[in-house]
């Protein structure tokens, strides 16, 4: 089942077996990048291949409904003889994920899965604060503790701060100011909905 990706004077097909390679779709506004992504997703769906697309603006979600081509789109379908290639408007099965968990399946991860590097960047920590966060994750790992949510991480930070003398020799200094900065960052992240994302 070759996938028709583009047509003009000639036709360009994608062999689905080659679709696990890296690809890049680029072009100026209005040149068909979104339609190309939709076409690829619809084509993979038809042959039973699940597709995950990050669709922040909602441009791609239209594949869930059957299209009603009209105007220039209907003319283009005729011009390129797409019906001869099996084009038939149809909706595709779609599941939506939503960080907030309101308009789709709740998207979740754990603090441990996210890790200290990404979390440091999300919290915009400086080098010292980031090093402390790495230390806290390492202590949790060494003690066999899984950090699931923001409460777990806040508790672990407090625990490390309270027992800093015990950890100093093996892990390094624990700065109360850095602990406070990370705790404030976690509160801000929670206020912005992070508590619904981690768990």
XYZ file of N, CA and C in Angstrom:
597
model
N 0.841 -1.191 0.000
C 0.000 0.000 0.000
C 0.878 1.244 0.000
N 1.288 1.716 -1.133
C 2.044 2.968 -1.198
C 1.110 4.132 -0.883
N 1.657 5.137 -0.231
C 0.866 6.296 0.172
C 1.163 7.454 -0.767
N 0.122 7.967 -1.426
C 0.281 9.133 -2.293
C 0.453 10.362 -1.402
N 1.614 10.991 -1.500
C 1.929 12.138 -0.646
C 1.718 13.452 -1.383
N 2.063 13.480 -2.663
C 1.951 14.721 -3.429
C 1.735 14.389 -4.891
N 1.052 15.292 -5.571
C 0.809 15.107 -7.001
C 0.766 16.462 -7.675
N 1.363 16.532 -8.828
C 1.307 17.714 -9.699
C 1.564 17.185 -11.097
N 2.713 17.525 -11.681
C 3.081 16.945 -12.971
C 3.410 15.464 -12.812
N 3.930 15.106 -11.661
C 4.220 13.705 -11.350
C 3.665 13.412 -9.961
N 3.713 12.151 -9.589
C 3.172 11.745 -8.292
C 4.295 11.236 -7.400
N 4.191 11.580 -6.123
C 5.190 11.158 -5.154
C 4.516 10.238 -4.145
N 5.088 9.045 -3.999
C 4.544 8.051 -3.089
C 5.533 7.760 -1.966
N 5.001 7.334 -0.834
C 5.823 6.913 0.298
C 5.554 5.441 0.546
N 6.621 4.670 0.586
C 6.501 3.264 0.942
C 6.365 3.197 2.461
N 5.253 2.678 2.995
C 5.059 2.668 4.452
C 6.189 1.994 5.222
N 6.874 1.048 4.578
C 7.994 0.384 5.255
C 9.137 1.348 5.532
N 9.184 2.434 4.789
C 10.262 3.418 4.967
C 9.849 4.566 5.890
N 8.651 4.490 6.443
C 8.120 5.609 7.220
C 8.695 5.686 8.633
N 9.511 4.723 9.020
C 10.115 4.815 10.347
C 11.405 5.634 10.325
N 11.714 6.250 9.202
C 12.887 7.115 9.084
C 12.510 8.536 9.527
N 13.520 9.361 9.740
C 13.249 10.759 10.072
C 12.802 11.493 8.809
N 11.917 12.449 8.992
C 11.465 13.250 7.865
C 11.228 14.677 8.298
N 11.174 15.551 7.329
C 10.959 16.963 7.607
C 10.019 17.516 6.552
N 8.967 18.181 7.005
C 8.024 18.817 6.084
C 8.128 20.313 6.336
N 8.532 21.048 5.328
C 8.647 22.491 5.515
C 8.209 23.223 4.266
N 7.878 24.460 4.462
C 7.421 25.300 3.366
C 6.791 26.565 3.903
N 6.551 27.498 3.024
C 5.940 28.773 3.426
C 4.477 28.557 3.798
N 3.889 29.546 4.416
C 2.481 29.504 4.775
C 1.623 29.245 3.543
N 0.697 28.304 3.668
C -0.235 28.030 2.578
C 0.271 27.056 1.525
N 1.403 26.421 1.788
C 1.955 25.500 0.782
C 1.543 24.054 0.997
N 0.803 23.764 2.073
C 0.257 22.418 2.246
C 0.927 21.543 3.287
N 1.675 22.137 4.233
C 2.329 21.331 5.266
C 1.299 20.591 6.118
N 0.278 21.289 6.568
C -0.742 20.678 7.423
C -1.511 19.602 6.674
N -1.872 19.879 5.427
C -2.598 18.895 4.620
C -1.729 17.657 4.407
N -0.433 17.853 4.222
C 0.480 16.715 4.051
C 0.488 15.851 5.315
N 0.566 16.490 6.486
C 0.526 15.737 7.742
C -0.793 14.992 7.894
N -1.897 15.672 7.572
C -3.200 15.014 7.651
C -3.266 13.821 6.702
N -2.769 13.996 5.496
C -2.781 12.925 4.498
C -1.980 11.724 4.988
N -0.806 11.982 5.539
C 0.012 10.897 6.067
C -0.709 10.169 7.206
N -1.265 10.939 8.149
C -1.951 10.322 9.285
C -3.159 9.511 8.828
N -3.956 10.072 7.917
C -5.123 9.353 7.400
C -4.707 8.078 6.678
N -3.658 8.167 5.880
C -3.190 7.005 5.117
C -2.676 5.908 6.042
N -1.927 6.291 7.071
C -1.455 5.288 8.027
C -2.629 4.667 8.777
N -3.596 5.486 9.135
C -4.775 4.975 9.832
C -5.506 3.930 8.992
N -5.619 4.192 7.695
C -6.322 3.260 6.800
C -5.641 1.898 6.717
N -4.311 1.873 6.883
C -3.620 0.587 6.805
C -3.336 0.015 8.200
N -3.947 0.625 9.233
C -3.874 0.076 10.583
C -2.671 0.466 11.403
N -1.994 1.548 11.019
C -0.823 2.001 11.771
C -1.235 3.160 12.672
N -1.079 3.012 13.994
C -1.434 4.131 14.878
C -0.452 5.292 14.717
N -0.967 6.489 14.871
C -0.165 7.701 14.692
C -0.346 8.579 15.915
N 0.748 9.130 16.446
C 0.665 10.105 17.528
C 1.154 11.430 16.982
N 0.332 12.467 17.102
C 0.711 13.793 16.611
C 0.511 14.816 17.718
N 1.527 15.634 17.954
C 1.393 16.757 18.868
C 0.756 17.888 18.077
N -0.434 18.288 18.481
C -1.229 19.250 17.707
C -1.648 20.396 18.616
N -0.697 21.243 18.960
C -0.928 22.305 19.930
C -2.025 23.268 19.476
N -2.032 23.623 18.198
C -3.007 24.600 17.696
C -4.324 23.961 17.255
N -4.386 22.645 17.151
C -5.623 21.983 16.735
C -5.804 21.922 15.230
N -4.733 22.161 14.461
C -4.834 22.161 12.997
C -5.103 20.775 12.423
N -4.644 19.744 13.112
C -4.712 18.394 12.560
C -5.931 17.614 13.039
N -6.625 18.125 14.023
C -7.728 17.378 14.637
C -8.898 17.150 13.693
N -8.952 17.879 12.593
C -10.046 17.737 11.633
C -10.140 16.373 10.987
N -9.096 15.550 11.086
C -9.160 14.228 10.468
C -10.172 13.319 11.176
N -10.670 13.766 12.331
C -11.659 12.969 13.057
C -13.023 13.000 12.359
N -13.275 14.012 11.555
C -14.577 14.164 10.894
C -14.439 13.978 9.386
N -15.488 13.480 8.772
C -15.501 13.311 7.319
C -15.485 14.687 6.651
N -14.584 14.851 5.692
C -14.471 16.133 4.984
C -15.595 16.284 3.969
N -15.963 17.509 3.715
C -16.941 17.850 2.675
C -16.252 18.804 1.705
N -15.419 18.264 0.785
C -14.642 19.131 -0.105
C -15.531 20.020 -0.982
N -15.160 21.281 -1.041
C -15.882 22.226 -1.904
C -14.893 23.264 -2.403
N -15.332 24.094 -3.314
C -14.507 25.184 -3.825
C -13.209 24.703 -4.436
N -12.110 25.378 -4.039
C -10.799 25.082 -4.608
C -10.341 23.660 -4.270
N -10.731 23.161 -3.123
C -10.305 21.813 -2.737
C -10.954 20.781 -3.641
N -12.253 20.949 -3.909
C -12.947 20.026 -4.812
C -12.341 20.097 -6.215
N -11.997 21.312 -6.655
C -11.354 21.472 -7.969
C -10.009 20.753 -8.008
N -9.271 20.873 -6.926
C -7.944 20.236 -6.861
C -8.077 18.708 -6.888
N -9.067 18.186 -6.198
C -9.311 16.736 -6.198
C -9.592 16.251 -7.611
N -10.383 17.026 -8.343
C -10.691 16.668 -9.738
C -9.458 16.790 -10.627
N -8.748 17.909 -10.477
C -7.583 18.179 -11.311
C -6.517 17.089 -11.178
N -6.314 16.612 -9.952
C -5.271 15.614 -9.699
C -5.782 14.179 -9.774
N -7.066 14.014 -10.118
C -7.681 12.686 -10.244
C -7.485 11.849 -8.983
N -7.654 12.494 -7.825
C -7.402 11.796 -6.568
C -8.405 10.671 -6.314
N -9.594 10.790 -6.851
C -10.578 9.712 -6.676
C -10.117 8.442 -7.384
N -9.340 8.609 -8.455
C -8.788 7.441 -9.146
C -7.761 6.725 -8.277
N -7.200 7.453 -7.310
C -6.200 6.882 -6.399
C -6.847 6.397 -5.098
N -8.160 6.310 -5.095
C -8.851 5.789 -3.916
C -9.248 6.826 -2.891
N -9.149 8.130 -3.237
C -9.539 9.147 -2.265
C -11.045 9.140 -2.060
N -11.434 8.963 -0.821
C -12.848 9.030 -0.451
C -12.895 9.684 0.929
N -13.566 10.835 1.058
C -13.595 11.509 2.368
C -14.151 10.582 3.452
N -13.436 10.489 4.556
C -13.864 9.669 5.690
C -13.182 10.177 6.952
N -13.847 10.034 8.066
C -13.241 10.391 9.343
C -12.352 9.252 9.821
N -11.344 9.582 10.580
C -10.439 8.573 11.136
C -10.682 8.448 12.638
N -10.446 7.267 13.191
C -10.585 7.131 14.653
C -9.517 7.982 15.347
N -9.936 8.764 16.319
C -9.036 9.710 16.973
C -9.238 9.664 18.480
N -8.150 9.674 19.227
C -8.170 9.871 20.676
C -7.403 11.152 20.961
N -7.990 12.012 21.771
C -7.329 13.262 22.123
C -6.748 13.150 23.521
N -5.519 13.643 23.679
C -4.886 13.706 24.984
C -4.881 15.168 25.414
N -5.063 15.399 26.702
C -5.156 16.750 27.221
C -4.414 16.815 28.549
N -3.445 17.716 28.646
C -2.678 17.851 29.875
C -3.615 18.132 31.052
N -4.652 18.914 30.830
C -5.584 19.256 31.894
C -6.580 18.121 32.177
N -6.732 17.188 31.231
C -7.655 16.080 31.427
C -9.116 16.471 31.298
N -9.405 17.596 30.633
C -10.785 18.059 30.495
C -11.385 17.705 29.140
N -10.609 17.876 28.078
C -11.144 17.677 26.728
C -10.571 16.434 26.044
N -10.111 15.485 26.824
C -9.558 14.263 26.269
C -8.951 13.417 27.363
N -8.258 12.369 26.953
C -7.582 11.523 27.926
C -6.528 12.341 28.658
N -6.482 12.160 29.965
C -5.501 12.887 30.760
C -4.094 12.397 30.425
N -3.223 13.324 30.116
C -1.826 13.010 29.825
C -1.071 13.102 31.142
N -0.390 12.029 31.522
C 0.268 11.978 32.823
C 1.703 11.460 32.693
N 2.539 11.897 33.619
C 3.868 11.340 33.787
C 4.237 11.481 35.250
N 5.281 10.809 35.667
C 5.748 10.953 37.047
C 6.934 11.902 37.084
N 7.185 12.441 38.254
C 8.353 13.301 38.452
C 9.625 12.511 38.128
N 9.695 11.244 38.595
C 10.882 10.419 38.329
C 11.097 10.213 36.841
N 10.009 9.994 36.092
C 10.135 9.798 34.648
C 10.606 11.069 33.944
N 10.147 12.219 34.417
C 10.565 13.481 33.802
C 12.057 13.713 34.040
N 12.493 13.470 35.260
C 13.910 13.585 35.586
C 14.346 14.990 35.950
N 15.504 15.092 36.592
C 15.971 16.380 37.097
C 16.387 17.377 36.016
N 16.896 16.887 34.891
C 17.358 17.803 33.849
C 16.195 18.598 33.259
N 15.149 17.884 32.811
C 13.997 18.592 32.240
C 13.287 19.440 33.286
N 13.155 18.900 34.496
C 12.484 19.654 35.547
C 13.252 20.929 35.880
N 14.577 20.858 35.877
C 15.382 22.060 36.122
C 15.107 23.120 35.073
N 14.968 22.683 33.831
C 14.691 23.648 32.756
C 13.290 24.221 32.868
N 12.321 23.372 33.211
C 10.945 23.848 33.379
C 10.871 24.885 34.488
N 11.609 24.624 35.585
C 11.589 25.538 36.732
C 12.545 26.712 36.564
N 13.329 26.707 35.467
C 14.290 27.772 35.184
C 15.293 27.943 36.335
N 15.851 26.825 36.788
C 16.788 26.843 37.907
C 18.180 27.251 37.444
N 18.917 27.878 38.353
C 20.309 28.201 38.041
C 21.161 26.945 38.251
N 22.470 27.057 38.028
C 23.354 25.888 38.073
C 23.390 25.234 39.454
N 23.440 26.043 40.502
C 23.503 25.522 41.874
C 22.195 24.828 42.233
N 21.073 25.460 41.902
C 19.764 24.870 42.197
C 19.564 23.577 41.411
N 19.992 23.574 40.164
C 19.880 22.384 39.336
C 20.716 21.237 39.904
N 21.916 21.550 40.374
C 22.780 20.529 40.982
C 22.116 19.943 42.226
N 21.466 20.790 43.008
C 20.767 20.304 44.203
C 19.603 19.394 43.809
N 18.875 19.772 42.770
C 17.756 18.937 42.334
C 18.263 17.574 41.862
N 19.376 17.553 41.119
C 19.991 16.284 40.716
C 20.364 15.451 41.942
N 20.897 16.116 42.968
C 21.263 15.429 44.196
C 20.040 14.795 44.860
N 18.957 15.530 44.917
C 17.728 15.025 45.540
C 17.208 13.792 44.789
N 17.222 13.851 43.457
C 16.812 12.695 42.662
C 17.731 11.502 42.938
N 19.043 11.759 43.049
C 20.005 10.678 43.298
C 19.766 10.041 44.664
N 19.506 10.872 45.673
C 19.232 10.353 47.021
C 17.962 9.501 46.994
N 16.939 9.984 46.301
C 15.694 9.219 46.192
C 15.949 7.874 45.513
N 16.737 7.888 44.432
C 17.083 6.640 43.729
C 17.842 5.692 44.651
N 18.839 6.233 45.346
C 19.658 5.402 46.223
C 18.850 4.793 47.363
N 17.779 5.471 47.767
C 16.931 4.960 48.847
C 15.730 4.183 48.317
N 15.680 4.012 46.982
C 14.600 3.234 46.378
C 13.250 3.929 46.418
N 13.266 5.249 46.429
C 12.021 6.018 46.493
C 11.632 6.504 45.108
N 10.386 6.290 44.730
C 9.879 6.758 43.452
C 9.167 8.085 43.673
N 9.556 9.097 42.930
C 8.918 10.412 43.038
C 7.797 10.473 42.007
N 6.566 10.349 42.467
C 5.435 10.309 41.549
C 4.915 11.689 41.196
N 4.671 12.506 42.212
C 4.035 13.794 41.963
C 4.788 14.921 42.652
N 4.237 16.129 42.551
C 4.904 17.301 43.118
C 4.997 17.216 44.637
N 3.992 16.612 45.282
C 4.033 16.462 46.747
C 5.202 15.585 47.156
N 5.424 14.500 46.409
C 6.559 13.615 46.708
C 7.875 14.377 46.621
N 8.028 15.179 45.584
C 9.282 15.915 45.411
C 9.451 16.973 46.492
N 8.373 17.661 46.844
C 8.466 18.656 47.918
C 8.845 17.991 49.234
N 8.242 16.832 49.504
C 8.578 16.096 50.730
C 10.032 15.666 50.729
N 10.510 15.193 49.587
C 11.896 14.748 49.475
C 12.858 15.919 49.666
N 12.519 17.076 49.110
C 13.344 18.273 49.307
C 13.424 18.642 50.783
N 12.285 18.597 51.465
C 12.253 18.923 52.902
C 13.077 17.921 53.701
N 12.950 16.648 53.346
C 13.693 15.595 54.027
C 15.203 15.797 53.862
N 15.633 16.090 52.648
C 17.053 16.314 52.392
C 17.539 17.544 53.152
N 16.745 18.604 53.206
C 17.129 19.819 53.923
C 17.246 19.553 55.424
N 16.309 18.766 55.964
C 16.325 18.461 57.404
C 17.506 17.554 57.781
N 17.945 16.712 56.871
C 19.016 15.756 57.151
C 20.286 16.079 56.345
N 20.495 17.350 56.078
C 21.604 17.737 55.194
C 22.971 17.307 55.725
N 23.127 17.274 57.064
C 24.415 16.859 57.626
C 24.722 15.395 57.314
N 23.677 14.571 57.240
C 23.850 13.152 56.931
C 24.251 12.950 55.467
N 23.763 13.817 54.591
C 24.006 13.652 53.155
C 25.234 14.402 52.649
N 25.736 15.324 53.464
C 26.791 16.219 52.996
C 28.038 15.472 52.522
N 28.480 14.478 53.270
C 29.723 13.802 52.909
C 29.598 13.025 51.595
N 28.478 12.331 51.390
C 28.316 11.497 50.190
C 27.805 12.258 48.975
N 27.046 13.323 49.207
C 26.384 13.985 48.073
C 26.774 15.458 47.884
N 27.281 16.099 48.913
C 27.651 17.507 48.799
C 26.771 18.402 49.653
N 27.059 19.685 49.595
C 26.342 20.669 50.418
C 24.901 20.843 49.961
N 24.055 21.088 50.948
C 22.645 21.374 50.678
C 22.389 22.807 51.114
N 22.109 23.660 50.157
C 21.867 25.072 50.440
C 20.389 25.304 50.732
N 20.113 25.881 51.902
C 18.725 26.175 52.270
C 18.099 27.146 51.271
N 18.895 28.086 50.775
C 18.369 29.060 49.806
C 17.954 28.362 48.513
N 18.745 27.372 48.073
C 18.408 26.629 46.848
C 17.177 25.762 47.052
N 17.083 25.133 48.234
C 15.887 24.339 48.541
C 14.655 25.234 48.479
N 14.755 26.420 49.075
C 13.635 27.366 49.056
C 13.268 27.794 47.651
N 14.265 28.042 46.809
C 14.003 28.467 45.427
C 13.300 27.356 44.651
N 13.737 26.112 44.844
C 13.099 24.991 44.144
C 11.674 24.805 44.642
N 11.474 24.898 45.952
C 10.124 24.753 46.517
C 9.184 25.820 45.949
N 9.667 27.059 45.840
C 8.832 28.127 45.272
C 8.509 27.840 43.811
N 9.503 27.334 43.072
C 9.262 26.969 41.674
C 8.222 25.863 41.551
N 8.266 24.886 42.454
C 7.294 23.791 42.427
C 5.891 24.289 42.748
N 5.787 25.239 43.672
C 4.471 25.824 43.992
C 3.906 26.559 42.779
N 4.777 27.287 42.089
C 4.348 28.003 40.882
C 3.893 27.012 39.810
N 4.652 25.931 39.645
C 4.295 24.906 38.667
C 2.958 24.262 39.024
N 2.741 24.027 40.305
C 1.468 23.447 40.752
C 0.313 24.405 40.471
N 0.517 25.695 40.729
C -0.517 26.697 40.460
C -0.879 26.773 38.983
N 0.096 26.434 38.126
C -0.130 26.489 36.681
C -0.705 25.180 36.122
N -1.067 24.243 37.012
C -1.690 23.000 36.584
C -0.786 21.789 36.578
N 0.438 21.940 37.059
C 1.387 20.821 37.086
C 0.925 19.669 37.932
N 0.113 19.967 38.967
C -0.364 18.888 39.838
C -1.265 17.919 39.088
N -1.890 18.373 37.990
C -2.742 17.478 37.199
C -1.938 16.691 36.177
N -0.723 17.148 35.882
C 0.123 16.487 34.896
C 0.969 15.383 35.527
N 1.419 15.602 36.754
C 2.274 14.619 37.411
C 1.445 13.736 38.319
N 1.679 12.430 38.220
C 0.953 11.520 39.113
C 1.001 10.105 38.578
